[in-house]
mmCIF file of C-alpha atoms and ligand atoms in Angstrom:
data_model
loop_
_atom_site.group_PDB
_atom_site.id
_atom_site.type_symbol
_atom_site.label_atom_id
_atom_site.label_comp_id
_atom_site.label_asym_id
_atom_site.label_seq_id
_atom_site.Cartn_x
_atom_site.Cartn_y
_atom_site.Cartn_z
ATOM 1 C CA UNK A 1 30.905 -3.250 9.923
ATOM 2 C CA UNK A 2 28.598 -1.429 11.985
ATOM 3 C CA UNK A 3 27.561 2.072 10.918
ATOM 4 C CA UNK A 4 25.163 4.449 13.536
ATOM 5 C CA UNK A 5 23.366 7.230 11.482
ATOM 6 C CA UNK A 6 22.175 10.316 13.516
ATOM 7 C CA UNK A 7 19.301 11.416 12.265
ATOM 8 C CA UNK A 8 17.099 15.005 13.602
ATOM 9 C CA UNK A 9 13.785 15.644 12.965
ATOM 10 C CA UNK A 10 13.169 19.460 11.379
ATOM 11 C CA UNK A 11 10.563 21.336 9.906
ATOM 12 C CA UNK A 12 10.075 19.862 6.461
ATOM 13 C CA UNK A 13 12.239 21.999 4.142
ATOM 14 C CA UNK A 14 9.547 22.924 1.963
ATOM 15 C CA UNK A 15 7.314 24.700 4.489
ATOM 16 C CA UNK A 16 7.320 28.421 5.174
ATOM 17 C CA UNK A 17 8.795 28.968 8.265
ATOM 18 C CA UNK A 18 6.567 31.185 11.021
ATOM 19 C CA UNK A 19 7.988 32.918 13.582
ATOM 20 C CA UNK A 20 5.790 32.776 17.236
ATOM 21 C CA UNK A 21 4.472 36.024 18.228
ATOM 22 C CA UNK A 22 6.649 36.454 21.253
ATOM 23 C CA UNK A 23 9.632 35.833 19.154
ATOM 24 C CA UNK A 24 10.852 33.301 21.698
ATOM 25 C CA UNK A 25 10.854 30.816 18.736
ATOM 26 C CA UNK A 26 9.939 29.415 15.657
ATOM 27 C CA UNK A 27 6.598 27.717 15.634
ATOM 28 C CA UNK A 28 6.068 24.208 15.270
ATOM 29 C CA UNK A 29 2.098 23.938 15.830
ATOM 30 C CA UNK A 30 0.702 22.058 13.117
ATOM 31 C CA UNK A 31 3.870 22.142 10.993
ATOM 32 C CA UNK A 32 4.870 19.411 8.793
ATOM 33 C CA UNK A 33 7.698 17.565 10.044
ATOM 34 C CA UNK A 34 10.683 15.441 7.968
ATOM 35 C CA UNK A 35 14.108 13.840 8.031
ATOM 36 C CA UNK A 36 16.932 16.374 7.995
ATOM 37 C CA UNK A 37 17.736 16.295 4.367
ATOM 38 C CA UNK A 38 21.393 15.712 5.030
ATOM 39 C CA UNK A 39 20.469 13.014 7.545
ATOM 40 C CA UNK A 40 18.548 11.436 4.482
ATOM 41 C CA UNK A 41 21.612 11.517 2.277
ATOM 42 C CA UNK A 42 23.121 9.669 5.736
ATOM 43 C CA UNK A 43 20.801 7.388 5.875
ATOM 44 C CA UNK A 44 21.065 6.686 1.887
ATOM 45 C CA UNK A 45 25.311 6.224 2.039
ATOM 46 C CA UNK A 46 24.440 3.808 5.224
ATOM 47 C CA UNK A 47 22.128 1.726 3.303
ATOM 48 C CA UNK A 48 24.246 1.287 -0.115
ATOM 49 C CA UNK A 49 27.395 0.368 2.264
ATOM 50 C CA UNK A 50 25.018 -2.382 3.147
ATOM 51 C CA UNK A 51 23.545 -3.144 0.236
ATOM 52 C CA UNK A 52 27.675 -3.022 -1.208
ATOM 53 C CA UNK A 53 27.713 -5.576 1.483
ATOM 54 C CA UNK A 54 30.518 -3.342 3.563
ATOM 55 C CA UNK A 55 28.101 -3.069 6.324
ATOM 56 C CA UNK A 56 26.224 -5.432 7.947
ATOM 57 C CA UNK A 57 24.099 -3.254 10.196
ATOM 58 C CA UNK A 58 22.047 0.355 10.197
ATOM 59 C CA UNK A 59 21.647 1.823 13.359
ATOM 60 C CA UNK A 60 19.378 4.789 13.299
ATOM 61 C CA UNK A 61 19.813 7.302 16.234
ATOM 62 C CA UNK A 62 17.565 10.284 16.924
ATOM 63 C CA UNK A 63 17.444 12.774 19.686
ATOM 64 C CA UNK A 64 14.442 14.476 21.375
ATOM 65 C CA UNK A 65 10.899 14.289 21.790
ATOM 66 C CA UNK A 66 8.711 11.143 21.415
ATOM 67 C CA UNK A 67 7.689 12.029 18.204
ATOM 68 C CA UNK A 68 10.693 11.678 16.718
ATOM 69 C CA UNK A 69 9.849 7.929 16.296
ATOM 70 C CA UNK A 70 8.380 9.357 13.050
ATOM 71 C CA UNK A 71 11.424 10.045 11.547
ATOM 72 C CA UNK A 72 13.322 7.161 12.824
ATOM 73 C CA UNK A 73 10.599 5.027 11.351
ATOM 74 C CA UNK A 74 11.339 6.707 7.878
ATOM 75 C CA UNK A 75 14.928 5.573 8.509
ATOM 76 C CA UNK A 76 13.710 2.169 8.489
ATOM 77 C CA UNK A 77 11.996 2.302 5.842
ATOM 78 C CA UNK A 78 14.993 3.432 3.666
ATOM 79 C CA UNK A 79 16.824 0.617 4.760
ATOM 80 C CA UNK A 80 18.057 0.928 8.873
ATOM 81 C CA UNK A 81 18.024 -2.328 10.378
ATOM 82 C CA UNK A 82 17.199 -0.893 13.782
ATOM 83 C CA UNK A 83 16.403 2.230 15.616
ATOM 84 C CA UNK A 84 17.361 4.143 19.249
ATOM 85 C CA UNK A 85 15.470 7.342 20.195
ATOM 86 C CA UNK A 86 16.770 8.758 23.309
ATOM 87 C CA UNK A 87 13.660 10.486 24.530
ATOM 88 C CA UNK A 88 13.688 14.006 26.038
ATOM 89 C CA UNK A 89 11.108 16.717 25.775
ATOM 90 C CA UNK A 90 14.352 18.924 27.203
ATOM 91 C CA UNK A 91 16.041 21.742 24.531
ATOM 92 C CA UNK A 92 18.612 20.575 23.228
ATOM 93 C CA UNK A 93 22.010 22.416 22.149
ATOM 94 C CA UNK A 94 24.903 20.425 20.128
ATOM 95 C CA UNK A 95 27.114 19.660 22.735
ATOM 96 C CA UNK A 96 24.410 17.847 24.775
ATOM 97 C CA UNK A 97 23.623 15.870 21.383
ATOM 98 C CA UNK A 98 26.956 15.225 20.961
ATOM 99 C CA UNK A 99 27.054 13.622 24.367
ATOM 100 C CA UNK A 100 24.235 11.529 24.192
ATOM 101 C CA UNK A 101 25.776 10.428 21.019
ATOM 102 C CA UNK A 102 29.042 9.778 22.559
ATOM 103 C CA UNK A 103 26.799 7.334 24.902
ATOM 104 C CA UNK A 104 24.946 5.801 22.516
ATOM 105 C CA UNK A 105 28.669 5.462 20.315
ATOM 106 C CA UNK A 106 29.764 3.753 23.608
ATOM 107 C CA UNK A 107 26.939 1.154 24.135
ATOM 108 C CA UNK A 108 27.113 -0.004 20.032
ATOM 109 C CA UNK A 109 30.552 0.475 18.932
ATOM 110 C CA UNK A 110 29.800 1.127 15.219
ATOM 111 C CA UNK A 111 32.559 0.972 13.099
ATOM 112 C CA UNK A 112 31.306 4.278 11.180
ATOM 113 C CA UNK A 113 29.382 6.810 12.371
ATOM 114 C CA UNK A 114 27.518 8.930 9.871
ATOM 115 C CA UNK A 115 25.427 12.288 10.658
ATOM 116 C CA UNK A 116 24.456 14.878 8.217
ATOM 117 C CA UNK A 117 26.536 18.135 8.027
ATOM 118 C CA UNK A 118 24.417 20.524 9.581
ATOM 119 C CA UNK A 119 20.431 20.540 10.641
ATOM 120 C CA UNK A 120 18.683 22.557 8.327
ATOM 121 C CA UNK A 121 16.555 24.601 11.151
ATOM 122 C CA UNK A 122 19.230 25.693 13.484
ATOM 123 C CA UNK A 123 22.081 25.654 10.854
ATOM 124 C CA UNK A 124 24.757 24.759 13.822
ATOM 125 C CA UNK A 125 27.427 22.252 11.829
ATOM 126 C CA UNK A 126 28.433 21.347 14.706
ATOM 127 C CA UNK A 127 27.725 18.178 16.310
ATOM 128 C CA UNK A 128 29.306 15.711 14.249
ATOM 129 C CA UNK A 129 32.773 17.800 15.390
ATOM 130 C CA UNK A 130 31.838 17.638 18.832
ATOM 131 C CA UNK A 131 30.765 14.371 19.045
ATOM 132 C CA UNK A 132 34.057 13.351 17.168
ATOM 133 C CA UNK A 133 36.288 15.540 19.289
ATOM 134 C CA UNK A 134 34.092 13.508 22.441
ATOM 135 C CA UNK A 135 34.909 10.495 21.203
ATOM 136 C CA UNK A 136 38.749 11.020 20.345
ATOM 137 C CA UNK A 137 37.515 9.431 16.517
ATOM 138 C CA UNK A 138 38.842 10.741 13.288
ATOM 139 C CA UNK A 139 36.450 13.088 11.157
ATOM 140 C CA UNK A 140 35.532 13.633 7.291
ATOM 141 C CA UNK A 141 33.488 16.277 7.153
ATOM 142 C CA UNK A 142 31.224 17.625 4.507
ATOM 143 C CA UNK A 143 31.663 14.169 2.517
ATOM 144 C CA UNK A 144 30.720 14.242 -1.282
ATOM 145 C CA UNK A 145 32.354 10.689 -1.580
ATOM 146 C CA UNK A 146 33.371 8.042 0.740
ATOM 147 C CA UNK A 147 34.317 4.902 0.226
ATOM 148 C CA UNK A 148 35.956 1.507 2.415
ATOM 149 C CA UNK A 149 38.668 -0.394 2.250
ATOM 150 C CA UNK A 150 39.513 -2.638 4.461
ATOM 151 C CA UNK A 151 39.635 -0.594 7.968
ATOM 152 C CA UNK A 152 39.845 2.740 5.988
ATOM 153 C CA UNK A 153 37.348 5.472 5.089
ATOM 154 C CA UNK A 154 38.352 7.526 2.024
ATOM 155 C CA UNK A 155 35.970 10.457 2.436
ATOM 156 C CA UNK A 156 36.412 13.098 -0.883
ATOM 157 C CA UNK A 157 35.243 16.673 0.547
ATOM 158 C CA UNK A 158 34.500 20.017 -1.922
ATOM 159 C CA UNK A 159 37.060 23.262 -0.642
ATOM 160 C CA UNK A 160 38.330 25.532 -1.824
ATOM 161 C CA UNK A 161 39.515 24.995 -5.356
ATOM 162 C CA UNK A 162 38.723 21.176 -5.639
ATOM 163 C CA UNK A 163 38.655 18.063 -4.344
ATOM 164 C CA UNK A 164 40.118 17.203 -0.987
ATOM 165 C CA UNK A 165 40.535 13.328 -0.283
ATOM 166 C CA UNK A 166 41.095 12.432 3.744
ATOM 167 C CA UNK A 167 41.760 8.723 4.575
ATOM 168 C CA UNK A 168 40.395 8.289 8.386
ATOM 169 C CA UNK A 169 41.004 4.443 10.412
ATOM 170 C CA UNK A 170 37.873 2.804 11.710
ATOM 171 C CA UNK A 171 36.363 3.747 13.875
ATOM 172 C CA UNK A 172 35.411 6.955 12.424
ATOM 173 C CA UNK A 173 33.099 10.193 11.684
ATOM 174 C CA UNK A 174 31.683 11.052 8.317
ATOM 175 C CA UNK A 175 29.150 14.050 8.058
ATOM 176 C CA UNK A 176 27.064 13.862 4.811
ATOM 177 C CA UNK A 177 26.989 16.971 1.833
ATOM 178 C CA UNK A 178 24.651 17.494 -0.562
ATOM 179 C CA UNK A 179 26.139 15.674 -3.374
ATOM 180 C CA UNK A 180 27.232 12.551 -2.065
ATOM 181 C CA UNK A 181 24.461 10.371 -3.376
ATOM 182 C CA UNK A 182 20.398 11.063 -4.082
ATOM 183 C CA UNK A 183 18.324 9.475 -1.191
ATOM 184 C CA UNK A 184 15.736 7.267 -2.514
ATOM 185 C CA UNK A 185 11.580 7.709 -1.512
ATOM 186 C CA UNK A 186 10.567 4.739 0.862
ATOM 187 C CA UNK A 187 8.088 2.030 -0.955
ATOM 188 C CA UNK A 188 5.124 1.434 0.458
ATOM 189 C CA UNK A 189 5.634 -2.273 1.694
ATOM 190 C CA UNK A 190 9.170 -0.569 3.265
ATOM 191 C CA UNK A 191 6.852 1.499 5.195
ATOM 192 C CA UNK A 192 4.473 -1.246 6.477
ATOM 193 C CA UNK A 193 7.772 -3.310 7.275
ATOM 194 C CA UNK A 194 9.448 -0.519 9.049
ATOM 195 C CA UNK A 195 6.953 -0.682 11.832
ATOM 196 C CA UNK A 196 7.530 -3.803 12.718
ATOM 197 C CA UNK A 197 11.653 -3.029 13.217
ATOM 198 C CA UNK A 198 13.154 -2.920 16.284
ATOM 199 C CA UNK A 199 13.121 0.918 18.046
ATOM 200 C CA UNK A 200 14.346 1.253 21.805
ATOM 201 C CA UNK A 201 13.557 3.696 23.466
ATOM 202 C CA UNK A 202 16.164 5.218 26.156
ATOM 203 C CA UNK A 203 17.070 8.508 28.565
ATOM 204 C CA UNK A 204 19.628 10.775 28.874
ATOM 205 C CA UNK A 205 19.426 9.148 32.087
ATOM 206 C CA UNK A 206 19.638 5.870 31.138
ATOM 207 C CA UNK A 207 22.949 6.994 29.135
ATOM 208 C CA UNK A 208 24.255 8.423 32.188
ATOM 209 C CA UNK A 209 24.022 12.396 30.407
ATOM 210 C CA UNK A 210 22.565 15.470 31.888
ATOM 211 C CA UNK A 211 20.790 17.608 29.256
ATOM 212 C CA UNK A 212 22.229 21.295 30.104
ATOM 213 C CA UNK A 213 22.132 24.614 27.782
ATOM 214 C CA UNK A 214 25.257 25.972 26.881
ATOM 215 C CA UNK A 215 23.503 28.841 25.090
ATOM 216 C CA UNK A 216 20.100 31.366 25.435
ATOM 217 C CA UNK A 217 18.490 31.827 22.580
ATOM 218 C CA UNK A 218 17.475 35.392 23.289
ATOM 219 C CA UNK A 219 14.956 36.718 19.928
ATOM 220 C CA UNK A 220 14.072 34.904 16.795
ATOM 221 C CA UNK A 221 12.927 37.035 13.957
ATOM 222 C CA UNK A 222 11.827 36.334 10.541
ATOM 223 C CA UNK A 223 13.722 37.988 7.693
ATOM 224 C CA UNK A 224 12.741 41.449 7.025
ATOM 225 C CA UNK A 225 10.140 41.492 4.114
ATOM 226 C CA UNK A 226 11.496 42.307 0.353
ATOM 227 C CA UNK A 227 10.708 45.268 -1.067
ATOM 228 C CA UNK A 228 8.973 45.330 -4.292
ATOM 229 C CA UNK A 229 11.545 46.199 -7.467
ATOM 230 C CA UNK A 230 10.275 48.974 -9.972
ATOM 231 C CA UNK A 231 11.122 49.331 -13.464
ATOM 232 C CA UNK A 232 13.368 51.783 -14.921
ATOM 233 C CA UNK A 233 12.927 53.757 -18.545
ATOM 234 C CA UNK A 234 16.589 54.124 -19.270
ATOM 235 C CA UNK A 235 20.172 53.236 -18.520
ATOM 236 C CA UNK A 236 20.213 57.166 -17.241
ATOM 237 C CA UNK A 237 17.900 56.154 -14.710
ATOM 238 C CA UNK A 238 19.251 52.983 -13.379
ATOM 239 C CA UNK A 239 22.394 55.006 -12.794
ATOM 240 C CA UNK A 240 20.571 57.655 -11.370
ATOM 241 C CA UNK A 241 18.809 55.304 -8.780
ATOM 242 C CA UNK A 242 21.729 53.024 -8.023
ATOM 243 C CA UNK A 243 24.064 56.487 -7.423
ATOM 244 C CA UNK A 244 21.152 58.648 -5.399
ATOM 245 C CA UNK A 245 19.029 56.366 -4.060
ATOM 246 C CA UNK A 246 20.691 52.591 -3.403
ATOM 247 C CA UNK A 247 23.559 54.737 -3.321
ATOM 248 C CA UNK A 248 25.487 51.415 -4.004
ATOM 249 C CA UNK A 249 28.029 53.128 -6.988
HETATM 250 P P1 LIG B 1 23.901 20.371 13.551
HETATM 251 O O1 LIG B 1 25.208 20.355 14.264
HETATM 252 O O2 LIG B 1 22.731 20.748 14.449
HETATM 253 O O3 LIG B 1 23.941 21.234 12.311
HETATM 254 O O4 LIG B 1 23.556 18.891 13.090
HETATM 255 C C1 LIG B 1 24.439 18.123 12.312
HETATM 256 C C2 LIG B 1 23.993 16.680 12.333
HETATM 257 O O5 LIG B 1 24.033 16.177 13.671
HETATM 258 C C3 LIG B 1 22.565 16.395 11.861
HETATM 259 O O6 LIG B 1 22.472 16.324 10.452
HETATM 260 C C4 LIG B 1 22.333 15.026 12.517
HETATM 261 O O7 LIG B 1 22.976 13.988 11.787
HETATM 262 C C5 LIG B 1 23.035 15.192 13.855
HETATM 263 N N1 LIG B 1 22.054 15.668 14.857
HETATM 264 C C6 LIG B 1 21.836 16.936 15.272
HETATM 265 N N2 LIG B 1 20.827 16.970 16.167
HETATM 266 C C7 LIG B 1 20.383 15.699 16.290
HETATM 267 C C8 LIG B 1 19.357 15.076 17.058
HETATM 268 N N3 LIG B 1 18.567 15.774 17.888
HETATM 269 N N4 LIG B 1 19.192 13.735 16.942
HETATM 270 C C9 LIG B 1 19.981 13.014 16.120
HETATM 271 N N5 LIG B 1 20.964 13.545 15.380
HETATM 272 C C10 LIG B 1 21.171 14.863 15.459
#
């Protein structure tokens, strides 16, 4: 089996996101970069279906600028056999992703396709849908378990009240939650090795996809600032404050 794992670049989840002074957007300049942490966890899944010997290959996919061969390099280093980046300096909204992952779904016929849930910097959730709806394939989302057998993919989700189990036929979509396994760090000769990998570089062009904007993104603004909380004397007083002034009871 054949699995494809879509994997974004973001703004490393434990930096302090700045807004630019325009508000157009947040700012990237000199901010540290990383896997999408549910991409990681995608990545992770991949590589134990391997190392389970279920799969036989990892194909890392990533989508956007050149730089994005860091992250796709990281990939190999956790395990990926091989890497695409389709290279576009172009903004790029879900649907478009989901295209040029429909393309790249087209040219390599995984078995499984695995993304993460949702990008942790524009929060959207959506592209695995899309790109499953695009390619007419069967979808477990938000997967906390998955397991094969045979041509099926058992994928165990968290709602509402407990555990929901979906059985989907290969070829299929899985997006990745938090608790479906704990990625592992990359060892340093993994790192050295990854570079040598395969990664192919491609366009939207080559893939036969025009990047277009569904959306305008028209003001980004950071969260208003916290106030400070005060102390109060008595229980007299936090009623007081919460009836006069939060005026919340
Ligand atoms: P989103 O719909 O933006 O929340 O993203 C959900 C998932 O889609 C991510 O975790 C990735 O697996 C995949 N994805 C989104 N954008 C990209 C991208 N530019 N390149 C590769 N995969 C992506």
């Amino acid at each position: 089996m054949k699995v494809l794992v879509a994997v974004k670049r973001v703004i490393d989840y434990n930096v302090k996101v700045r807004v630019k002074s325009d508000h157009s957007d947040v700012d990237l300049n000199n901010v540290k970069m990383a896997v999408n942490p549910f991409c990681e966890i995608a990545i992770e899944e991949a590589v134990r279906m391997k190392e389970a010997g279920t799969a036989e290959e990892v194909v890392a996919v990533s989508i956007g600028p050149k730089v994005c061969q860091e992250q796709l390099r990281t990939a190999l280093a956790l395990g990926a056999d091989r890497a695409i980046l389709v290279e576009t300096d172009d903004e790029l909204q879900p649907l478009t992703i989901a295209k040029l992952l429909k393309a790249v779904y087209d040219k390599e016929e995984p078995a499984l396709v695995i993304l993460g849930k949702q990008s942790i910097d524009a929060d959207n959730n959506q592209t695995g849908q899309m790109f499953a709806a695009l390619a007419g394939l069967p979808q477990g989302t938000g997967a906390s378990k998955v397991t094969i057998d045979g041509d099926k993919v058992n994928v165990t989700r968290e709602v509402d009240g407990g555990l929901q189990t979906v059985s989907l036929k290969a070829p299929a979509v899985v997006t990745t939650d938090l608790r479906l396994n704990e990625p592992r760090y990359a060892s340093l000769p993994n790192i050295m090795k990854a570079k040598k990998k395969q990664l192919d570089v491609m366009s939207p062009a080559d893939l036969g996809v025009e990047v277009k904007q569904t959306f305008k993104t028209l003001k980004v603004e950071p969260p208003p600032e916290r106030q400070g909380g005060i102390k109060v004397e008595t229980v007299d007083e936090l009623v007081d404050k919460l009836k006069n002034e939060a005026k919340v009871i």
